[in-house]
Amino acid sequence: RRVLFRSKYGYKAFGNFYYSALLNFKSQFTAGYNYPDDSNVVSKFAAPAYITIALGLDYKPNEHFSAFFSPATGRYTLVTDQQLADKGAYGVDPAEYDATGAKTKDGKNIRPEFGAYFRAKFQDELVTNFTLSTTLNLFDNYTDKRTANKTNVDVNWETMLTLKAGKWITTSLFTNLVYDDDVKLPTYETINGVKTVTGSGPKTQFKEVFGIGVSYKF
């Protein structure tokens, strides 16, 4: 379901360091829902979409590891669906309403941020037929004045373990840990036996996917 475009250009600086420019785009193909509620859309293509533009240094000591750091990074969150934008989804400014409930100003469709970005990637065959690939992305927003807590860092950490079992069968385990202080997720409590939404706030999200497939090289 993901749409992911990543481009990076580097020019040798000194040793294993490179001056680098990075451009990332991330979104999704299809609509998302907060299951078991499959009626109300909570995300769709370009709602949200994340664009990252960064200038910095890339450290590449070998073919298996790289670390990129940028002290000057622009990140843009797009929410092109107006209903989601009006709710203030994914950190954009929500719509404004008068005393009668009539909308006086649309919610913003874009949220610009400026800060520091760090990305580290490692990929190698640890033992025969067993491969580890892991990527850690961190972003610290310099310009967010809406909160006094400036220690919050957005985290996206993806890890893939792949095991080739014999000639045909490949098994994989994928994990993804995400924390974004701008994304407010519902808080539930059971009241009189009914699961009820009592609030919202940022939370750590974790996804795990296990797969078995058949592979063949021509």
PDB file of C-alpha atoms in Angstrom:
ATOM      1  CA  ARG A   1       0.000   0.000   0.000  1.00  0.00           C
ATOM      2  CA  ARG A   2       2.919   2.383   0.388  1.00  0.00           C
ATOM      3  CA  VAL A   3       4.207   4.905  -2.117  1.00  0.00           C
ATOM      4  CA  LEU A   4       7.880   5.610  -1.439  1.00  0.00           C
ATOM      5  CA  PHE A   5      10.295   7.660  -3.519  1.00  0.00           C
ATOM      6  CA  ARG A   6      13.826   8.252  -2.240  1.00  0.00           C
ATOM      7  CA  SER A   7      16.654  10.036  -4.044  1.00  0.00           C
ATOM      8  CA  LYS A   8      20.097  11.025  -2.759  1.00  0.00           C
ATOM      9  CA  TYR A   9      23.031  12.667  -4.505  1.00  0.00           C
ATOM     10  CA  GLY A  10      26.520  12.741  -2.987  1.00  0.00           C
ATOM     11  CA  TYR A  11      29.845  14.420  -3.769  1.00  0.00           C
ATOM     12  CA  LYS A  12      33.015  13.245  -2.012  1.00  0.00           C
ATOM     13  CA  ALA A  13      34.122  15.611   0.742  1.00  0.00           C
ATOM     14  CA  PHE A  14      36.943  13.821   2.596  1.00  0.00           C
ATOM     15  CA  GLY A  15      37.677  10.298   3.772  1.00  0.00           C
ATOM     16  CA  ASN A  16      34.409   8.359   3.959  1.00  0.00           C
ATOM     17  CA  PHE A  17      32.283  11.521   4.082  1.00  0.00           C
ATOM     18  CA  TYR A  18      30.202  12.937   1.208  1.00  0.00           C
ATOM     19  CA  TYR A  19      28.327  16.202   0.766  1.00  0.00           C
ATOM     20  CA  SER A  20      24.794  14.998   0.073  1.00  0.00           C
ATOM     21  CA  ALA A  21      21.350  16.209  -0.922  1.00  0.00           C
ATOM     22  CA  LEU A  22      18.304  14.074  -0.173  1.00  0.00           C
ATOM     23  CA  LEU A  23      14.710  14.103  -1.410  1.00  0.00           C
ATOM     24  CA  ASN A  24      12.041  11.743   0.005  1.00  0.00           C
ATOM     25  CA  PHE A  25       8.329  11.348  -0.736  1.00  0.00           C
ATOM     26  CA  LYS A  26       6.113   8.957   1.231  1.00  0.00           C
ATOM     27  CA  SER A  27       2.390   8.262   1.125  1.00  0.00           C
ATOM     28  CA  GLN A  28      -0.013   5.362   0.458  1.00  0.00           C
ATOM     29  CA  PHE A  29      -2.074   3.936  -2.430  1.00  0.00           C
ATOM     30  CA  THR A  30      -5.416   3.145  -0.787  1.00  0.00           C
ATOM     31  CA  ALA A  31      -7.677   4.476   1.944  1.00  0.00           C
ATOM     32  CA  GLY A  32      -6.969   3.608   5.574  1.00  0.00           C
ATOM     33  CA  TYR A  33      -9.435   2.956   8.392  1.00  0.00           C
ATOM     34  CA  ASN A  34      -9.312   2.742  12.170  1.00  0.00           C
ATOM     35  CA  TYR A  35     -10.463  -0.878  12.342  1.00  0.00           C
ATOM     36  CA  PRO A  36     -12.901  -2.290  13.348  1.00  0.00           C
ATOM     37  CA  ASP A  37     -14.482   0.941  12.036  1.00  0.00           C
ATOM     38  CA  ASP A  38     -14.303   0.434   8.255  1.00  0.00           C
ATOM     39  CA  SER A  39     -16.669   3.279   7.348  1.00  0.00           C
ATOM     40  CA  ASN A  40     -14.750   6.428   8.260  1.00  0.00           C
ATOM     41  CA  VAL A  41     -11.603   7.097   6.264  1.00  0.00           C
ATOM     42  CA  VAL A  42      -8.638   8.222   8.386  1.00  0.00           C
ATOM     43  CA  SER A  43      -6.044   8.355   5.584  1.00  0.00           C
ATOM     44  CA  LYS A  44      -5.727   8.088   1.805  1.00  0.00           C
ATOM     45  CA  PHE A  45      -3.295   8.926  -0.985  1.00  0.00           C
ATOM     46  CA  ALA A  46      -1.586  12.254  -0.223  1.00  0.00           C
ATOM     47  CA  ALA A  47      -3.527  12.524   3.046  1.00  0.00           C
ATOM     48  CA  PRO A  48      -1.058  12.354   4.537  1.00  0.00           C
ATOM     49  CA  ALA A  49       2.028  12.585   2.349  1.00  0.00           C
ATOM     50  CA  TYR A  50       5.458  13.472   3.673  1.00  0.00           C
ATOM     51  CA  ILE A  51       8.104  15.326   1.657  1.00  0.00           C
ATOM     52  CA  THR A  52      11.630  15.672   3.072  1.00  0.00           C
ATOM     53  CA  ILE A  53      14.343  17.866   1.532  1.00  0.00           C
ATOM     54  CA  ALA A  54      17.740  17.825   3.258  1.00  0.00           C
ATOM     55  CA  LEU A  55      21.330  18.978   2.792  1.00  0.00           C
ATOM     56  CA  GLY A  56      24.091  17.445   4.878  1.00  0.00           C
ATOM     57  CA  LEU A  57      26.909  14.926   5.223  1.00  0.00           C
ATOM     58  CA  ASP A  58      26.743  11.233   4.400  1.00  0.00           C
ATOM     59  CA  TYR A  59      29.140   8.787   6.094  1.00  0.00           C
ATOM     60  CA  LYS A  60      29.767   5.551   4.157  1.00  0.00           C
ATOM     61  CA  PRO A  61      32.636   3.494   5.620  1.00  0.00           C
ATOM     62  CA  ASN A  62      31.653   0.371   3.634  1.00  0.00           C
ATOM     63  CA  GLU A  63      28.937  -1.070   1.377  1.00  0.00           C
ATOM     64  CA  HIS A  64      26.829  -2.267   4.319  1.00  0.00           C
ATOM     65  CA  PHE A  65      26.407   0.876   6.430  1.00  0.00           C
ATOM     66  CA  SER A  66      25.632   4.541   5.835  1.00  0.00           C
ATOM     67  CA  ALA A  67      24.678   7.438   8.103  1.00  0.00           C
ATOM     68  CA  PHE A  68      23.296  10.739   6.824  1.00  0.00           C
ATOM     69  CA  PHE A  69      22.966  13.859   8.983  1.00  0.00           C
ATOM     70  CA  SER A  70      21.448  17.172   7.991  1.00  0.00           C
ATOM     71  CA  PRO A  71      21.199  20.187  10.311  1.00  0.00           C
ATOM     72  CA  ALA A  72      19.064  21.974   7.678  1.00  0.00           C
ATOM     73  CA  THR A  73      16.038  19.919   6.670  1.00  0.00           C
ATOM     74  CA  GLY A  74      12.637  20.952   5.378  1.00  0.00           C
ATOM     75  CA  ARG A  75       9.778  18.517   5.971  1.00  0.00           C
ATOM     76  CA  TYR A  76       6.287  19.069   4.603  1.00  0.00           C
ATOM     77  CA  THR A  77       3.165  17.179   5.673  1.00  0.00           C
ATOM     78  CA  LEU A  78       0.415  17.257   3.026  1.00  0.00           C
ATOM     79  CA  VAL A  79      -3.239  16.533   3.811  1.00  0.00           C
ATOM     80  CA  THR A  80      -5.057  17.026   0.513  1.00  0.00           C
ATOM     81  CA  ASP A  81      -8.395  15.625   1.739  1.00  0.00           C
ATOM     82  CA  GLN A  82     -10.262  18.677   3.051  1.00  0.00           C
ATOM     83  CA  GLN A  83     -12.371  16.753   5.566  1.00  0.00           C
ATOM     84  CA  LEU A  84      -9.242  15.395   7.225  1.00  0.00           C
ATOM     85  CA  ALA A  85      -7.551  18.791   7.001  1.00  0.00           C
ATOM     86  CA  ASP A  86     -10.535  20.459   8.686  1.00  0.00           C
ATOM     87  CA  LYS A  87     -10.112  18.033  11.616  1.00  0.00           C
ATOM     88  CA  GLY A  88      -6.463  19.005  11.962  1.00  0.00           C
ATOM     89  CA  ALA A  89      -5.306  15.493  11.070  1.00  0.00           C
ATOM     90  CA  TYR A  90      -1.548  14.760  11.014  1.00  0.00           C
ATOM     91  CA  GLY A  91      -0.621  18.085  12.600  1.00  0.00           C
ATOM     92  CA  VAL A  92      -2.038  20.595  10.102  1.00  0.00           C
ATOM     93  CA  ASP A  93      -3.968  23.591  11.446  1.00  0.00           C
ATOM     94  CA  PRO A  94      -7.698  22.665  11.734  1.00  0.00           C
ATOM     95  CA  ALA A  95     -10.652  24.591  10.343  1.00  0.00           C
ATOM     96  CA  GLU A  96     -12.144  27.527  12.251  1.00  0.00           C
ATOM     97  CA  TYR A  97     -15.867  27.848  13.071  1.00  0.00           C
ATOM     98  CA  ASP A  98     -18.112  30.630  14.334  1.00  0.00           C
ATOM     99  CA  ALA A  99     -20.491  30.436  17.310  1.00  0.00           C
ATOM    100  CA  THR A 100     -23.196  28.832  15.161  1.00  0.00           C
ATOM    101  CA  GLY A 101     -20.893  26.045  13.997  1.00  0.00           C
ATOM    102  CA  ALA A 102     -20.475  27.413  10.463  1.00  0.00           C
ATOM    103  CA  LYS A 103     -16.991  27.036   9.023  1.00  0.00           C
ATOM    104  CA  THR A 104     -15.255  30.370   8.573  1.00  0.00           C
ATOM    105  CA  LYS A 105     -11.838  29.117   7.496  1.00  0.00           C
ATOM    106  CA  ASP A 106     -10.689  25.863   5.899  1.00  0.00           C
ATOM    107  CA  GLY A 107      -8.129  23.688   7.598  1.00  0.00           C
ATOM    108  CA  LYS A 108      -4.612  23.996   6.211  1.00  0.00           C
ATOM    109  CA  ASN A 109      -3.536  21.378   3.638  1.00  0.00           C
ATOM    110  CA  ILE A 110       0.166  21.644   4.365  1.00  0.00           C
ATOM    111  CA  ARG A 111       2.313  21.801   7.485  1.00  0.00           C
ATOM    112  CA  PRO A 112       5.909  22.990   6.931  1.00  0.00           C
ATOM    113  CA  GLU A 113       8.635  22.106   9.425  1.00  0.00           C
ATOM    114  CA  PHE A 114      12.324  22.948   9.624  1.00  0.00           C
ATOM    115  CA  GLY A 115      14.794  20.970  11.696  1.00  0.00           C
ATOM    116  CA  ALA A 116      17.534  18.351  11.907  1.00  0.00           C
ATOM    117  CA  TYR A 117      17.329  14.959  10.203  1.00  0.00           C
ATOM    118  CA  PHE A 118      19.317  11.766  10.773  1.00  0.00           C
ATOM    119  CA  ARG A 119      19.104   8.539   8.771  1.00  0.00           C
ATOM    120  CA  ALA A 120      21.174   5.404   9.365  1.00  0.00           C
ATOM    121  CA  LYS A 121      20.962   2.205   7.323  1.00  0.00           C
ATOM    122  CA  PHE A 122      22.615  -1.189   7.734  1.00  0.00           C
ATOM    123  CA  GLN A 123      22.210  -4.194   5.430  1.00  0.00           C
ATOM    124  CA  ASP A 124      24.288  -7.365   5.350  1.00  0.00           C
ATOM    125  CA  GLU A 125      24.109 -11.141   5.190  1.00  0.00           C
ATOM    126  CA  LEU A 126      24.900 -12.002   8.801  1.00  0.00           C
ATOM    127  CA  VAL A 127      25.275 -15.720   8.126  1.00  0.00           C
ATOM    128  CA  THR A 128      24.616 -17.786   5.012  1.00  0.00           C
ATOM    129  CA  ASN A 129      21.068 -17.146   3.707  1.00  0.00           C
ATOM    130  CA  PHE A 130      20.180 -14.876   6.674  1.00  0.00           C
ATOM    131  CA  THR A 131      20.008 -11.132   5.883  1.00  0.00           C
ATOM    132  CA  LEU A 132      19.339  -8.173   8.150  1.00  0.00           C
ATOM    133  CA  SER A 133      18.257  -4.775   6.837  1.00  0.00           C
ATOM    134  CA  THR A 134      17.418  -1.937   9.218  1.00  0.00           C
ATOM    135  CA  THR A 135      16.824   1.791   8.701  1.00  0.00           C
ATOM    136  CA  LEU A 136      16.388   4.423  11.419  1.00  0.00           C
ATOM    137  CA  ASN A 137      14.989   7.892  10.629  1.00  0.00           C
ATOM    138  CA  LEU A 138      14.943  10.696  13.229  1.00  0.00           C
ATOM    139  CA  PHE A 139      13.634  14.251  12.833  1.00  0.00           C
ATOM    140  CA  ASP A 140      13.753  17.113  15.352  1.00  0.00           C
ATOM    141  CA  ASN A 141      11.650  20.173  14.546  1.00  0.00           C
ATOM    142  CA  TYR A 142      13.363  23.466  15.446  1.00  0.00           C
ATOM    143  CA  THR A 143      10.354  25.647  14.705  1.00  0.00           C
ATOM    144  CA  ASP A 144       7.383  24.089  16.536  1.00  0.00           C
ATOM    145  CA  LYS A 145       6.219  26.747  19.001  1.00  0.00           C
ATOM    146  CA  ARG A 146       2.970  24.964  19.940  1.00  0.00           C
ATOM    147  CA  THR A 147       4.530  23.015  22.777  1.00  0.00           C
ATOM    148  CA  ALA A 148       7.053  23.855  25.487  1.00  0.00           C
ATOM    149  CA  ASN A 149       8.443  20.328  25.274  1.00  0.00           C
ATOM    150  CA  LYS A 150      11.194  20.599  22.672  1.00  0.00           C
ATOM    151  CA  THR A 151      12.691  17.189  23.426  1.00  0.00           C
ATOM    152  CA  ASN A 152      10.253  15.307  21.198  1.00  0.00           C
ATOM    153  CA  VAL A 153      11.866  13.607  18.202  1.00  0.00           C
ATOM    154  CA  ASP A 154       9.889  11.896  15.416  1.00  0.00           C
ATOM    155  CA  VAL A 155      10.996   8.288  14.928  1.00  0.00           C
ATOM    156  CA  ASN A 156      10.548   5.829  12.057  1.00  0.00           C
ATOM    157  CA  TRP A 157      12.492   2.569  12.451  1.00  0.00           C
ATOM    158  CA  GLU A 158      12.091  -0.255   9.935  1.00  0.00           C
ATOM    159  CA  THR A 159      13.749  -3.670  10.204  1.00  0.00           C
ATOM    160  CA  MET A 160      13.590  -6.673   7.869  1.00  0.00           C
ATOM    161  CA  LEU A 161      14.964 -10.145   8.643  1.00  0.00           C
ATOM    162  CA  THR A 162      15.057 -12.506   5.673  1.00  0.00           C
ATOM    163  CA  LEU A 163      15.860 -16.222   5.768  1.00  0.00           C
ATOM    164  CA  LYS A 164      16.190 -18.293   2.634  1.00  0.00           C
ATOM    165  CA  ALA A 165      15.186 -21.834   3.629  1.00  0.00           C
ATOM    166  CA  GLY A 166      16.379 -24.090   0.849  1.00  0.00           C
ATOM    167  CA  LYS A 167      16.245 -23.354  -2.857  1.00  0.00           C
ATOM    168  CA  TRP A 168      12.646 -22.162  -3.116  1.00  0.00           C
ATOM    169  CA  ILE A 169      11.291 -20.911   0.205  1.00  0.00           C
ATOM    170  CA  THR A 170      11.994 -17.466   1.673  1.00  0.00           C
ATOM    171  CA  THR A 171      10.671 -16.307   5.043  1.00  0.00           C
ATOM    172  CA  SER A 172      10.733 -12.727   6.289  1.00  0.00           C
ATOM    173  CA  LEU A 173       9.921 -10.752   9.416  1.00  0.00           C
ATOM    174  CA  PHE A 174       9.257  -7.019   9.057  1.00  0.00           C
ATOM    175  CA  THR A 175       8.853  -4.599  11.966  1.00  0.00           C
ATOM    176  CA  ASN A 176       8.105  -0.874  11.932  1.00  0.00           C
ATOM    177  CA  LEU A 177       8.173   1.431  14.963  1.00  0.00           C
ATOM    178  CA  VAL A 178       6.740   4.943  14.483  1.00  0.00           C
ATOM    179  CA  TYR A 179       6.373   7.922  16.797  1.00  0.00           C
ATOM    180  CA  ASP A 180       5.189  11.323  15.575  1.00  0.00           C
ATOM    181  CA  ASP A 181       4.245  13.943  18.156  1.00  0.00           C
ATOM    182  CA  ASP A 182       1.914  15.646  15.654  1.00  0.00           C
ATOM    183  CA  VAL A 183      -0.250  12.550  15.046  1.00  0.00           C
ATOM    184  CA  LYS A 184      -2.972  12.288  17.683  1.00  0.00           C
ATOM    185  CA  LEU A 185      -4.331   8.780  18.173  1.00  0.00           C
ATOM    186  CA  PRO A 186      -7.513   7.968  20.134  1.00  0.00           C
ATOM    187  CA  THR A 187      -7.359   6.837  23.756  1.00  0.00           C
ATOM    188  CA  TYR A 188      -9.907   4.179  24.704  1.00  0.00           C
ATOM    189  CA  GLU A 189     -11.473   3.236  28.039  1.00  0.00           C
ATOM    190  CA  THR A 190     -14.059   0.568  28.803  1.00  0.00           C
ATOM    191  CA  ILE A 191     -17.060   2.289  30.363  1.00  0.00           C
ATOM    192  CA  ASN A 192     -19.994   0.102  31.442  1.00  0.00           C
ATOM    193  CA  GLY A 193     -18.610  -2.683  29.282  1.00  0.00           C
ATOM    194  CA  VAL A 194     -18.372  -0.475  26.168  1.00  0.00           C
ATOM    195  CA  LYS A 195     -15.067   0.550  24.569  1.00  0.00           C
ATOM    196  CA  THR A 196     -15.267   4.355  24.431  1.00  0.00           C
ATOM    197  CA  VAL A 197     -12.981   7.066  23.057  1.00  0.00           C
ATOM    198  CA  THR A 198     -12.040   9.348  25.951  1.00  0.00           C
ATOM    199  CA  GLY A 199      -9.340  11.489  24.366  1.00  0.00           C
ATOM    200  CA  SER A 200      -6.404  11.546  21.985  1.00  0.00           C
ATOM    201  CA  GLY A 201      -2.670  12.115  21.957  1.00  0.00           C
ATOM    202  CA  PRO A 202       0.652  11.021  20.425  1.00  0.00           C
ATOM    203  CA  LYS A 203       1.516   7.350  20.897  1.00  0.00           C
ATOM    204  CA  THR A 204       4.188   4.888  19.830  1.00  0.00           C
ATOM    205  CA  GLN A 205       2.936   2.692  16.982  1.00  0.00           C
ATOM    206  CA  PHE A 206       4.365  -0.733  16.178  1.00  0.00           C
ATOM    207  CA  LYS A 207       3.683  -3.046  13.233  1.00  0.00           C
ATOM    208  CA  GLU A 208       4.941  -6.592  12.672  1.00  0.00           C
ATOM    209  CA  VAL A 209       4.507  -8.633   9.485  1.00  0.00           C
ATOM    210  CA  PHE A 210       5.608 -12.238   8.984  1.00  0.00           C
ATOM    211  CA  GLY A 211       5.707 -13.661   5.456  1.00  0.00           C
ATOM    212  CA  ILE A 212       6.525 -16.873   3.624  1.00  0.00           C
ATOM    213  CA  GLY A 213       7.106 -16.852  -0.121  1.00  0.00           C
ATOM    214  CA  VAL A 214       8.466 -18.763  -3.054  1.00  0.00           C
ATOM    215  CA  SER A 215      11.469 -17.358  -4.918  1.00  0.00           C
ATOM    216  CA  TYR A 216      13.176 -18.494  -8.103  1.00  0.00           C
ATOM    217  CA  LYS A 217      16.118 -16.986  -9.983  1.00  0.00           C
ATOM    218  CA  PHE A 218      16.110 -17.136 -13.772  1.00  0.00           C
TER     219      PHE A 218
END
